[in-house]
Amino acid sequence: DVVKSYSDKSMIWTQTITQGEGRSNGVELFINKNFNNFSGWLSYTLSWAYNKFPSIDNNTEFYSPYDRRHVLNLTCSYYINKNWKANFNFQFMSGQPITIPRYYYLVSNTNLIDNSTFAGSDRSIVWGYGVRNKLRMKDVHHLDFSINRKIKIKKHKGVVELGCYNVYNRQNPFYYYGKI
């Protein structure tokens, strides 16, 4: 597929929307355990999600951006005493499907591409892509920890909590970008 890189301010955004089909399947397992001062749960999901649009890639099915093959969650709470509680949460998710440009080239005569007018200059970048959503981002995982204490000041009750998100400082991908 070749995608044009231009901005046409005269286009109405509703003209750029298409409809298609999506399907997904999978299984989810969940275990919950409470024992004395300990409570926690473990969940695991194995799933597939696909999209198919008549106007995209000649109606070829591709992985949905929401396809997460594996998702694992582990959450634990431990009551140290009646006022103190420690919480742990670990999450793992498979990498998200992504389409990254494989190549690009410059076009000087912009009328060769769909008779479109390109904004900004007489030269335009044309991006070339492979199979839609065939690549995957890196897996995402992190460990969170918090400790909280119940407090009471006169008639008012509350909780003071101190926590740390992503304890081991994993650099999880949010997006990828390339350089020209």
Short mmCIF file of N, CA and C in Angstrom, two decimals:
data_model
loop_
_atom_site.label_atom_id
_atom_site.label_comp_id
_atom_site.label_asym_id
_atom_site.label_seq_id
_atom_site.Cartn_x
_atom_site.Cartn_y
_atom_site.Cartn_z
N ASP A 1 0.83 -1.19 0.00
CA ASP A 1 0.00 0.00 0.00
C ASP A 1 0.87 1.24 0.00
N VAL A 2 0.40 2.26 -0.66
CA VAL A 2 1.07 3.55 -0.68
C VAL A 2 0.11 4.57 -0.09
N VAL A 3 0.61 5.38 0.82
CA VAL A 3 -0.21 6.39 1.48
C VAL A 3 0.34 7.76 1.17
N LYS A 4 -0.54 8.70 0.83
CA LYS A 4 -0.11 10.06 0.52
C LYS A 4 0.07 10.84 1.82
N SER A 5 1.03 11.72 1.85
CA SER A 5 1.26 12.56 3.00
C SER A 5 0.92 14.00 2.62
N TYR A 6 -0.30 14.39 2.88
CA TYR A 6 -0.72 15.76 2.59
C TYR A 6 -1.86 16.14 3.49
N SER A 7 -2.15 17.44 3.55
CA SER A 7 -3.30 17.89 4.34
C SER A 7 -4.22 18.67 3.42
N ASP A 8 -5.43 18.18 3.30
CA ASP A 8 -6.44 18.83 2.47
C ASP A 8 -7.52 19.36 3.39
N LYS A 9 -7.46 20.63 3.71
CA LYS A 9 -8.38 21.23 4.66
C LYS A 9 -9.81 21.30 4.13
N SER A 10 -10.00 21.08 2.84
CA SER A 10 -11.35 21.13 2.29
C SER A 10 -12.11 19.81 2.50
N MET A 11 -11.39 18.74 2.87
CA MET A 11 -12.06 17.45 3.09
C MET A 11 -12.84 17.47 4.39
N ILE A 12 -14.02 16.91 4.38
CA ILE A 12 -14.84 16.77 5.58
C ILE A 12 -14.45 15.44 6.22
N TRP A 13 -14.23 15.45 7.52
CA TRP A 13 -13.71 14.26 8.18
C TRP A 13 -14.64 13.06 8.03
N THR A 14 -15.94 13.29 7.92
CA THR A 14 -16.86 12.16 7.77
C THR A 14 -16.69 11.46 6.43
N GLN A 15 -16.06 12.11 5.46
CA GLN A 15 -15.81 11.48 4.18
C GLN A 15 -14.62 10.53 4.23
N THR A 16 -13.86 10.58 5.29
CA THR A 16 -12.68 9.73 5.42
C THR A 16 -12.94 8.50 6.28
N ILE A 17 -14.19 8.33 6.75
CA ILE A 17 -14.54 7.21 7.62
C ILE A 17 -15.11 6.07 6.78
N THR A 18 -14.75 4.86 7.14
CA THR A 18 -15.27 3.68 6.46
C THR A 18 -15.79 2.69 7.49
N GLN A 19 -16.64 1.80 7.07
CA GLN A 19 -17.18 0.80 7.97
C GLN A 19 -16.71 -0.58 7.55
N GLY A 20 -16.59 -1.46 8.53
CA GLY A 20 -16.15 -2.81 8.24
C GLY A 20 -16.62 -3.76 9.32
N GLU A 21 -15.96 -4.89 9.39
CA GLU A 21 -16.31 -5.93 10.35
C GLU A 21 -15.15 -6.18 11.29
N GLY A 22 -15.49 -6.60 12.49
CA GLY A 22 -14.48 -7.01 13.46
C GLY A 22 -14.91 -8.32 14.09
N ARG A 23 -13.95 -9.12 14.47
CA ARG A 23 -14.27 -10.35 15.18
C ARG A 23 -13.17 -10.61 16.20
N SER A 24 -13.54 -11.26 17.26
CA SER A 24 -12.57 -11.59 18.29
C SER A 24 -12.98 -12.90 18.96
N ASN A 25 -11.99 -13.58 19.51
CA ASN A 25 -12.26 -14.78 20.28
C ASN A 25 -11.14 -14.97 21.28
N GLY A 26 -11.44 -15.72 22.32
CA GLY A 26 -10.44 -15.94 23.34
C GLY A 26 -11.03 -16.56 24.57
N VAL A 27 -10.21 -16.64 25.61
CA VAL A 27 -10.63 -17.22 26.88
C VAL A 27 -9.99 -16.42 28.01
N GLU A 28 -10.71 -16.32 29.12
CA GLU A 28 -10.17 -15.61 30.28
C GLU A 28 -10.31 -16.49 31.51
N LEU A 29 -9.26 -16.55 32.32
CA LEU A 29 -9.26 -17.30 33.57
C LEU A 29 -9.08 -16.33 34.71
N PHE A 30 -9.79 -16.59 35.82
CA PHE A 30 -9.74 -15.69 36.97
C PHE A 30 -9.73 -16.51 38.25
N ILE A 31 -8.78 -16.22 39.14
CA ILE A 31 -8.70 -16.89 40.44
C ILE A 31 -8.64 -15.81 41.51
N ASN A 32 -9.48 -15.95 42.53
CA ASN A 32 -9.53 -15.00 43.63
C ASN A 32 -9.31 -15.77 44.93
N LYS A 33 -8.48 -15.24 45.84
CA LYS A 33 -8.19 -15.94 47.09
C LYS A 33 -8.13 -14.95 48.24
N ASN A 34 -8.84 -15.25 49.31
CA ASN A 34 -8.79 -14.49 50.55
C ASN A 34 -8.37 -15.45 51.67
N PHE A 35 -7.33 -15.09 52.41
CA PHE A 35 -6.84 -15.96 53.47
C PHE A 35 -6.26 -15.10 54.58
N ASN A 36 -6.90 -15.10 55.73
CA ASN A 36 -6.47 -14.30 56.89
C ASN A 36 -6.19 -12.86 56.48
N ASN A 37 -4.94 -12.43 56.56
CA ASN A 37 -4.56 -11.05 56.25
C ASN A 37 -4.22 -10.82 54.78
N PHE A 38 -4.36 -11.85 53.97
CA PHE A 38 -3.96 -11.78 52.57
C PHE A 38 -5.20 -11.90 51.67
N SER A 39 -5.22 -11.06 50.63
CA SER A 39 -6.23 -11.22 49.59
C SER A 39 -5.58 -10.90 48.26
N GLY A 40 -6.07 -11.54 47.23
CA GLY A 40 -5.48 -11.28 45.93
C GLY A 40 -6.21 -12.02 44.83
N TRP A 41 -5.84 -11.68 43.62
CA TRP A 41 -6.41 -12.36 42.46
C TRP A 41 -5.42 -12.41 41.33
N LEU A 42 -5.64 -13.39 40.46
CA LEU A 42 -4.82 -13.60 39.28
C LEU A 42 -5.76 -13.78 38.11
N SER A 43 -5.49 -13.07 37.02
CA SER A 43 -6.30 -13.24 35.81
C SER A 43 -5.38 -13.37 34.61
N TYR A 44 -5.83 -14.18 33.65
CA TYR A 44 -5.08 -14.37 32.42
C TYR A 44 -6.06 -14.39 31.26
N THR A 45 -5.73 -13.67 30.21
CA THR A 45 -6.57 -13.63 29.01
C THR A 45 -5.73 -14.01 27.80
N LEU A 46 -6.26 -14.92 27.00
CA LEU A 46 -5.68 -15.28 25.71
C LEU A 46 -6.72 -14.91 24.67
N SER A 47 -6.37 -14.02 23.74
CA SER A 47 -7.40 -13.55 22.80
C SER A 47 -6.80 -13.15 21.46
N TRP A 48 -7.68 -13.09 20.46
CA TRP A 48 -7.36 -12.64 19.11
C TRP A 48 -8.43 -11.66 18.69
N ALA A 49 -8.04 -10.61 17.97
CA ALA A 49 -9.02 -9.64 17.45
C ALA A 49 -8.61 -9.25 16.04
N TYR A 50 -9.58 -9.27 15.13
CA TYR A 50 -9.32 -8.99 13.72
C TYR A 50 -10.28 -7.94 13.19
N ASN A 51 -9.86 -7.22 12.17
CA ASN A 51 -10.70 -6.25 11.46
C ASN A 51 -10.67 -6.57 9.97
N LYS A 52 -11.73 -6.14 9.29
CA LYS A 52 -11.82 -6.33 7.85
C LYS A 52 -12.69 -5.21 7.29
N PHE A 53 -12.13 -4.42 6.35
CA PHE A 53 -12.83 -3.29 5.76
C PHE A 53 -12.79 -3.42 4.23
N PRO A 54 -13.93 -3.32 3.57
CA PRO A 54 -13.93 -3.43 2.10
C PRO A 54 -13.02 -2.41 1.42
N SER A 55 -12.90 -1.20 2.00
CA SER A 55 -12.13 -0.15 1.35
C SER A 55 -10.67 -0.08 1.82
N ILE A 56 -10.24 -1.01 2.67
CA ILE A 56 -8.86 -1.02 3.17
C ILE A 56 -8.21 -2.35 2.80
N ASP A 57 -7.07 -2.30 2.17
CA ASP A 57 -6.29 -3.49 1.80
C ASP A 57 -7.12 -4.54 1.05
N ASN A 58 -7.97 -4.08 0.15
CA ASN A 58 -8.77 -5.00 -0.67
C ASN A 58 -9.55 -6.03 0.16
N ASN A 59 -10.09 -5.57 1.29
CA ASN A 59 -10.92 -6.40 2.16
C ASN A 59 -10.14 -7.56 2.80
N THR A 60 -8.83 -7.39 2.94
CA THR A 60 -7.99 -8.40 3.58
C THR A 60 -8.08 -8.25 5.10
N GLU A 61 -8.25 -9.35 5.80
CA GLU A 61 -8.35 -9.32 7.26
C GLU A 61 -6.98 -9.00 7.87
N PHE A 62 -6.97 -8.20 8.94
CA PHE A 62 -5.73 -7.85 9.62
C PHE A 62 -5.98 -7.77 11.11
N TYR A 63 -4.90 -7.82 11.92
CA TYR A 63 -5.04 -7.73 13.37
C TYR A 63 -5.56 -6.35 13.75
N SER A 64 -6.50 -6.35 14.67
CA SER A 64 -7.03 -5.10 15.21
C SER A 64 -5.96 -4.43 16.07
N PRO A 65 -5.94 -3.11 16.17
CA PRO A 65 -5.01 -2.46 17.09
C PRO A 65 -5.24 -2.88 18.55
N TYR A 66 -6.41 -3.44 18.84
CA TYR A 66 -6.74 -3.87 20.20
C TYR A 66 -6.42 -5.35 20.44
N ASP A 67 -5.75 -6.00 19.49
CA ASP A 67 -5.37 -7.39 19.65
C ASP A 67 -4.23 -7.49 20.65
N ARG A 68 -4.51 -8.01 21.80
CA ARG A 68 -3.49 -8.26 22.82
C ARG A 68 -3.53 -9.75 23.08
N ARG A 69 -2.56 -10.49 22.57
CA ARG A 69 -2.59 -11.94 22.65
C ARG A 69 -2.63 -12.43 24.09
N HIS A 70 -1.76 -11.90 24.93
CA HIS A 70 -1.68 -12.34 26.33
C HIS A 70 -1.81 -11.14 27.25
N VAL A 71 -2.66 -11.28 28.27
CA VAL A 71 -2.76 -10.27 29.33
C VAL A 71 -2.78 -11.01 30.66
N LEU A 72 -1.84 -10.66 31.54
CA LEU A 72 -1.73 -11.29 32.85
C LEU A 72 -1.77 -10.20 33.91
N ASN A 73 -2.62 -10.37 34.91
CA ASN A 73 -2.71 -9.43 36.03
C ASN A 73 -2.61 -10.20 37.33
N LEU A 74 -1.78 -9.71 38.25
CA LEU A 74 -1.66 -10.28 39.59
C LEU A 74 -1.77 -9.14 40.58
N THR A 75 -2.75 -9.22 41.47
CA THR A 75 -2.97 -8.17 42.46
C THR A 75 -3.03 -8.80 43.84
N CYS A 76 -2.29 -8.25 44.80
CA CYS A 76 -2.25 -8.78 46.16
C CYS A 76 -2.36 -7.63 47.16
N SER A 77 -3.07 -7.89 48.25
CA SER A 77 -3.13 -6.96 49.38
C SER A 77 -2.82 -7.73 50.64
N TYR A 78 -1.98 -7.13 51.48
CA TYR A 78 -1.62 -7.76 52.75
C TYR A 78 -1.89 -6.77 53.88
N TYR A 79 -2.74 -7.18 54.81
CA TYR A 79 -3.06 -6.34 55.96
C TYR A 79 -2.01 -6.59 57.04
N ILE A 80 -1.13 -5.62 57.25
CA ILE A 80 -0.07 -5.74 58.24
C ILE A 80 -0.67 -5.74 59.64
N ASN A 81 -1.58 -4.84 59.87
CA ASN A 81 -2.40 -4.80 61.09
C ASN A 81 -3.69 -4.06 60.76
N LYS A 82 -4.47 -3.67 61.74
CA LYS A 82 -5.77 -3.06 61.44
C LYS A 82 -5.66 -1.69 60.78
N ASN A 83 -4.52 -1.03 60.87
CA ASN A 83 -4.35 0.31 60.29
C ASN A 83 -3.47 0.34 59.04
N TRP A 84 -2.63 -0.65 58.84
CA TRP A 84 -1.67 -0.63 57.73
C TRP A 84 -1.98 -1.74 56.72
N LYS A 85 -1.85 -1.39 55.43
CA LYS A 85 -2.07 -2.36 54.36
C LYS A 85 -1.06 -2.11 53.24
N ALA A 86 -0.49 -3.19 52.69
CA ALA A 86 0.42 -3.11 51.56
C ALA A 86 -0.25 -3.72 50.33
N ASN A 87 -0.06 -3.09 49.16
CA ASN A 87 -0.68 -3.55 47.92
C ASN A 87 0.38 -3.74 46.85
N PHE A 88 0.25 -4.83 46.09
CA PHE A 88 1.15 -5.10 44.97
C PHE A 88 0.30 -5.38 43.74
N ASN A 89 0.75 -4.90 42.60
CA ASN A 89 0.05 -5.16 41.35
C ASN A 89 1.09 -5.36 40.25
N PHE A 90 0.97 -6.50 39.54
CA PHE A 90 1.85 -6.76 38.40
C PHE A 90 0.96 -6.95 37.18
N GLN A 91 1.36 -6.33 36.07
CA GLN A 91 0.61 -6.47 34.83
C GLN A 91 1.57 -6.74 33.67
N PHE A 92 1.16 -7.70 32.82
CA PHE A 92 1.91 -8.03 31.61
C PHE A 92 0.92 -8.05 30.45
N MET A 93 1.30 -7.41 29.33
CA MET A 93 0.48 -7.42 28.12
C MET A 93 1.38 -7.63 26.92
N SER A 94 0.93 -8.49 26.00
CA SER A 94 1.65 -8.67 24.75
C SER A 94 1.68 -7.37 23.98
N GLY A 95 2.64 -7.25 23.10
CA GLY A 95 2.76 -6.04 22.30
C GLY A 95 1.57 -5.83 21.37
N GLN A 96 1.25 -4.59 21.16
CA GLN A 96 0.13 -4.20 20.30
C GLN A 96 0.54 -4.27 18.84
N PRO A 97 -0.38 -4.70 17.94
CA PRO A 97 -0.05 -4.70 16.51
C PRO A 97 0.21 -3.28 16.01
N ILE A 98 1.13 -3.18 15.06
CA ILE A 98 1.50 -1.85 14.57
C ILE A 98 1.94 -1.97 13.11
N THR A 99 1.70 -0.91 12.37
CA THR A 99 2.17 -0.82 10.99
C THR A 99 3.21 0.29 10.93
N ILE A 100 4.39 -0.04 10.50
CA ILE A 100 5.48 0.93 10.43
C ILE A 100 5.89 1.07 8.96
N PRO A 101 6.15 2.29 8.50
CA PRO A 101 6.59 2.46 7.10
C PRO A 101 7.85 1.65 6.82
N ARG A 102 7.88 1.02 5.66
CA ARG A 102 9.06 0.24 5.25
C ARG A 102 9.99 1.08 4.39
N TYR A 103 9.43 2.07 3.69
CA TYR A 103 10.24 2.93 2.83
C TYR A 103 9.47 4.21 2.55
N TYR A 104 10.17 5.18 2.00
CA TYR A 104 9.53 6.41 1.54
C TYR A 104 10.31 6.94 0.35
N TYR A 105 9.65 7.78 -0.42
CA TYR A 105 10.35 8.46 -1.51
C TYR A 105 9.69 9.81 -1.75
N LEU A 106 10.43 10.69 -2.40
CA LEU A 106 9.94 12.03 -2.71
C LEU A 106 9.37 12.05 -4.11
N VAL A 107 8.26 12.76 -4.26
CA VAL A 107 7.62 12.92 -5.56
C VAL A 107 7.62 14.40 -5.88
N SER A 108 8.17 14.73 -7.05
CA SER A 108 8.22 16.14 -7.44
C SER A 108 6.94 16.57 -8.15
N ASN A 109 6.42 15.74 -9.02
CA ASN A 109 5.21 16.08 -9.75
C ASN A 109 4.02 15.50 -9.00
N THR A 110 3.41 16.32 -8.12
CA THR A 110 2.35 15.83 -7.25
C THR A 110 1.07 15.50 -7.99
N ASN A 111 0.92 15.94 -9.23
CA ASN A 111 -0.28 15.61 -10.00
C ASN A 111 -0.30 14.15 -10.43
N LEU A 112 0.84 13.46 -10.29
CA LEU A 112 0.89 12.05 -10.65
C LEU A 112 0.14 11.18 -9.64
N ILE A 113 -0.06 11.69 -8.44
CA ILE A 113 -0.73 10.92 -7.39
C ILE A 113 -2.16 11.40 -7.25
N ASP A 114 -3.10 10.70 -7.82
CA ASP A 114 -4.53 10.98 -7.65
C ASP A 114 -4.93 12.40 -8.07
N ASN A 115 -4.16 13.07 -8.89
CA ASN A 115 -4.43 14.46 -9.24
C ASN A 115 -4.67 15.33 -8.01
N SER A 116 -3.98 15.02 -6.92
CA SER A 116 -4.16 15.75 -5.66
C SER A 116 -3.21 16.92 -5.58
N THR A 117 -3.63 17.93 -4.88
CA THR A 117 -2.78 19.08 -4.62
C THR A 117 -2.20 18.93 -3.22
N PHE A 118 -0.90 19.00 -3.10
CA PHE A 118 -0.25 18.85 -1.82
C PHE A 118 0.09 20.22 -1.25
N ALA A 119 -0.18 20.37 0.05
CA ALA A 119 0.07 21.65 0.71
C ALA A 119 1.54 21.79 1.07
N GLY A 120 2.03 22.98 1.04
CA GLY A 120 3.35 23.27 1.57
C GLY A 120 4.46 23.41 0.55
N SER A 121 4.53 22.55 -0.44
CA SER A 121 5.61 22.66 -1.42
C SER A 121 5.23 21.87 -2.67
N ASP A 122 6.13 21.89 -3.65
CA ASP A 122 5.88 21.15 -4.88
C ASP A 122 6.44 19.72 -4.79
N ARG A 123 7.05 19.36 -3.65
CA ARG A 123 7.56 18.01 -3.46
C ARG A 123 6.82 17.38 -2.27
N SER A 124 6.56 16.11 -2.36
CA SER A 124 5.84 15.42 -1.29
C SER A 124 6.49 14.09 -0.97
N ILE A 125 6.26 13.66 0.26
CA ILE A 125 6.75 12.36 0.71
C ILE A 125 5.64 11.34 0.51
N VAL A 126 5.99 10.22 -0.08
CA VAL A 126 5.05 9.10 -0.22
C VAL A 126 5.61 7.95 0.60
N TRP A 127 4.81 7.44 1.54
CA TRP A 127 5.23 6.37 2.42
C TRP A 127 4.79 5.03 1.86
N GLY A 128 5.62 4.02 2.01
CA GLY A 128 5.28 2.66 1.61
C GLY A 128 5.20 1.76 2.82
N TYR A 129 4.11 1.01 2.92
CA TYR A 129 3.87 0.15 4.06
C TYR A 129 3.81 -1.30 3.62
N GLY A 130 4.09 -2.20 4.55
CA GLY A 130 3.93 -3.64 4.29
C GLY A 130 2.52 -4.06 4.68
N VAL A 131 2.40 -5.28 5.17
CA VAL A 131 1.11 -5.81 5.59
C VAL A 131 0.64 -5.05 6.83
N ARG A 132 -0.62 -4.64 6.81
CA ARG A 132 -1.19 -3.85 7.91
C ARG A 132 -1.15 -4.61 9.24
N ASN A 133 -0.60 -3.96 10.26
CA ASN A 133 -0.52 -4.48 11.64
C ASN A 133 0.16 -5.84 11.75
N LYS A 134 1.12 -6.10 10.86
CA LYS A 134 1.85 -7.37 10.92
C LYS A 134 2.92 -7.35 12.01
N LEU A 135 3.50 -6.20 12.29
CA LEU A 135 4.53 -6.09 13.32
C LEU A 135 3.89 -5.87 14.69
N ARG A 136 4.66 -6.09 15.75
CA ARG A 136 4.16 -5.89 17.11
C ARG A 136 5.12 -5.00 17.90
N MET A 137 4.52 -4.17 18.73
CA MET A 137 5.32 -3.37 19.65
C MET A 137 5.90 -4.32 20.71
N LYS A 138 6.85 -3.83 21.49
CA LYS A 138 7.42 -4.64 22.57
C LYS A 138 6.34 -4.92 23.63
N ASP A 139 6.51 -6.02 24.36
CA ASP A 139 5.59 -6.35 25.45
C ASP A 139 5.64 -5.26 26.52
N VAL A 140 4.53 -5.11 27.21
CA VAL A 140 4.40 -4.10 28.27
C VAL A 140 4.25 -4.83 29.60
N HIS A 141 5.05 -4.46 30.59
CA HIS A 141 4.86 -4.99 31.93
C HIS A 141 5.38 -4.01 32.96
N HIS A 142 4.76 -4.04 34.14
CA HIS A 142 5.19 -3.18 35.23
C HIS A 142 4.70 -3.72 36.56
N LEU A 143 5.39 -3.34 37.62
CA LEU A 143 5.04 -3.71 38.98
C LEU A 143 4.76 -2.43 39.75
N ASP A 144 3.63 -2.41 40.45
CA ASP A 144 3.24 -1.24 41.25
C ASP A 144 3.17 -1.67 42.72
N PHE A 145 3.48 -0.75 43.60
CA PHE A 145 3.46 -1.02 45.04
C PHE A 145 2.88 0.19 45.75
N SER A 146 2.09 -0.05 46.77
CA SER A 146 1.61 1.04 47.61
C SER A 146 1.42 0.54 49.03
N ILE A 147 1.50 1.46 49.95
CA ILE A 147 1.23 1.17 51.35
C ILE A 147 0.31 2.27 51.85
N ASN A 148 -0.70 1.87 52.64
CA ASN A 148 -1.60 2.90 53.15
C ASN A 148 -1.90 2.68 54.62
N ARG A 149 -2.30 3.77 55.26
CA ARG A 149 -2.60 3.76 56.69
C ARG A 149 -3.92 4.47 56.92
N LYS A 150 -4.76 3.80 57.70
CA LYS A 150 -6.02 4.45 58.11
C LYS A 150 -5.70 5.47 59.18
N ILE A 151 -6.36 6.63 59.09
CA ILE A 151 -6.17 7.67 60.10
C ILE A 151 -7.52 8.15 60.60
N LYS A 152 -7.52 8.68 61.81
CA LYS A 152 -8.73 9.26 62.38
C LYS A 152 -8.34 10.50 63.17
N ILE A 153 -8.92 11.62 62.79
CA ILE A 153 -8.68 12.88 63.49
C ILE A 153 -10.04 13.37 63.96
N LYS A 154 -10.22 13.31 65.26
CA LYS A 154 -11.51 13.63 65.88
C LYS A 154 -12.59 12.75 65.25
N LYS A 155 -13.58 13.33 64.58
CA LYS A 155 -14.68 12.57 63.98
C LYS A 155 -14.41 12.20 62.53
N HIS A 156 -13.29 12.64 62.00
CA HIS A 156 -12.99 12.44 60.57
C HIS A 156 -12.09 11.24 60.37
N LYS A 157 -12.48 10.37 59.41
CA LYS A 157 -11.69 9.20 59.07
C LYS A 157 -11.12 9.37 57.66
N GLY A 158 -9.99 8.77 57.42
CA GLY A 158 -9.38 8.85 56.10
C GLY A 158 -8.28 7.82 55.93
N VAL A 159 -7.65 7.86 54.78
CA VAL A 159 -6.55 6.96 54.47
C VAL A 159 -5.43 7.79 53.83
N VAL A 160 -4.22 7.58 54.30
CA VAL A 160 -3.04 8.18 53.69
C VAL A 160 -2.32 7.07 52.93
N GLU A 161 -2.02 7.33 51.66
CA GLU A 161 -1.42 6.29 50.84
C GLU A 161 -0.17 6.81 50.15
N LEU A 162 0.85 5.97 50.11
CA LEU A 162 2.09 6.28 49.41
C LEU A 162 2.33 5.13 48.44
N GLY A 163 2.54 5.47 47.17
CA GLY A 163 2.69 4.42 46.18
C GLY A 163 3.76 4.71 45.15
N CYS A 164 4.14 3.67 44.44
CA CYS A 164 5.12 3.78 43.37
C CYS A 164 4.62 2.98 42.17
N TYR A 165 4.46 3.64 41.05
CA TYR A 165 4.05 3.01 39.82
C TYR A 165 5.30 2.61 39.04
N ASN A 166 5.32 1.42 38.47
CA ASN A 166 6.44 0.94 37.67
C ASN A 166 7.73 0.92 38.50
N VAL A 167 7.72 0.13 39.55
CA VAL A 167 8.80 0.08 40.54
C VAL A 167 10.17 -0.14 39.90
N TYR A 168 10.28 -1.05 38.95
CA TYR A 168 11.60 -1.34 38.36
C TYR A 168 11.89 -0.52 37.11
N ASN A 169 11.12 0.54 36.90
CA ASN A 169 11.38 1.56 35.88
C ASN A 169 11.49 0.98 34.46
N ARG A 170 10.58 0.10 34.12
CA ARG A 170 10.53 -0.48 32.77
C ARG A 170 10.10 0.60 31.79
N GLN A 171 10.82 0.75 30.69
CA GLN A 171 10.45 1.71 29.66
C GLN A 171 9.52 1.02 28.67
N ASN A 172 8.22 1.16 28.91
CA ASN A 172 7.22 0.53 28.06
C ASN A 172 6.90 1.44 26.88
N PRO A 173 6.72 0.86 25.69
CA PRO A 173 6.45 1.69 24.51
C PRO A 173 5.02 2.22 24.52
N PHE A 174 4.88 3.49 24.20
CA PHE A 174 3.56 4.09 24.01
C PHE A 174 3.29 4.26 22.52
N TYR A 175 4.34 4.64 21.79
CA TYR A 175 4.28 4.73 20.34
C TYR A 175 5.71 4.61 19.79
N TYR A 176 5.80 4.33 18.52
CA TYR A 176 7.09 4.29 17.82
C TYR A 176 7.08 5.41 16.77
N TYR A 177 8.25 5.95 16.50
CA TYR A 177 8.34 6.93 15.44
C TYR A 177 9.66 6.75 14.71
N GLY A 178 9.68 7.19 13.50
CA GLY A 178 10.89 7.08 12.68
C GLY A 178 11.41 8.44 12.29
N LYS A 179 12.59 8.45 11.74
CA LYS A 179 13.20 9.71 11.29
C LYS A 179 13.36 9.67 9.77
N ILE A 180 13.24 10.82 9.19
CA ILE A 180 13.42 10.94 7.74
C ILE A 180 14.83 11.37 7.46
#
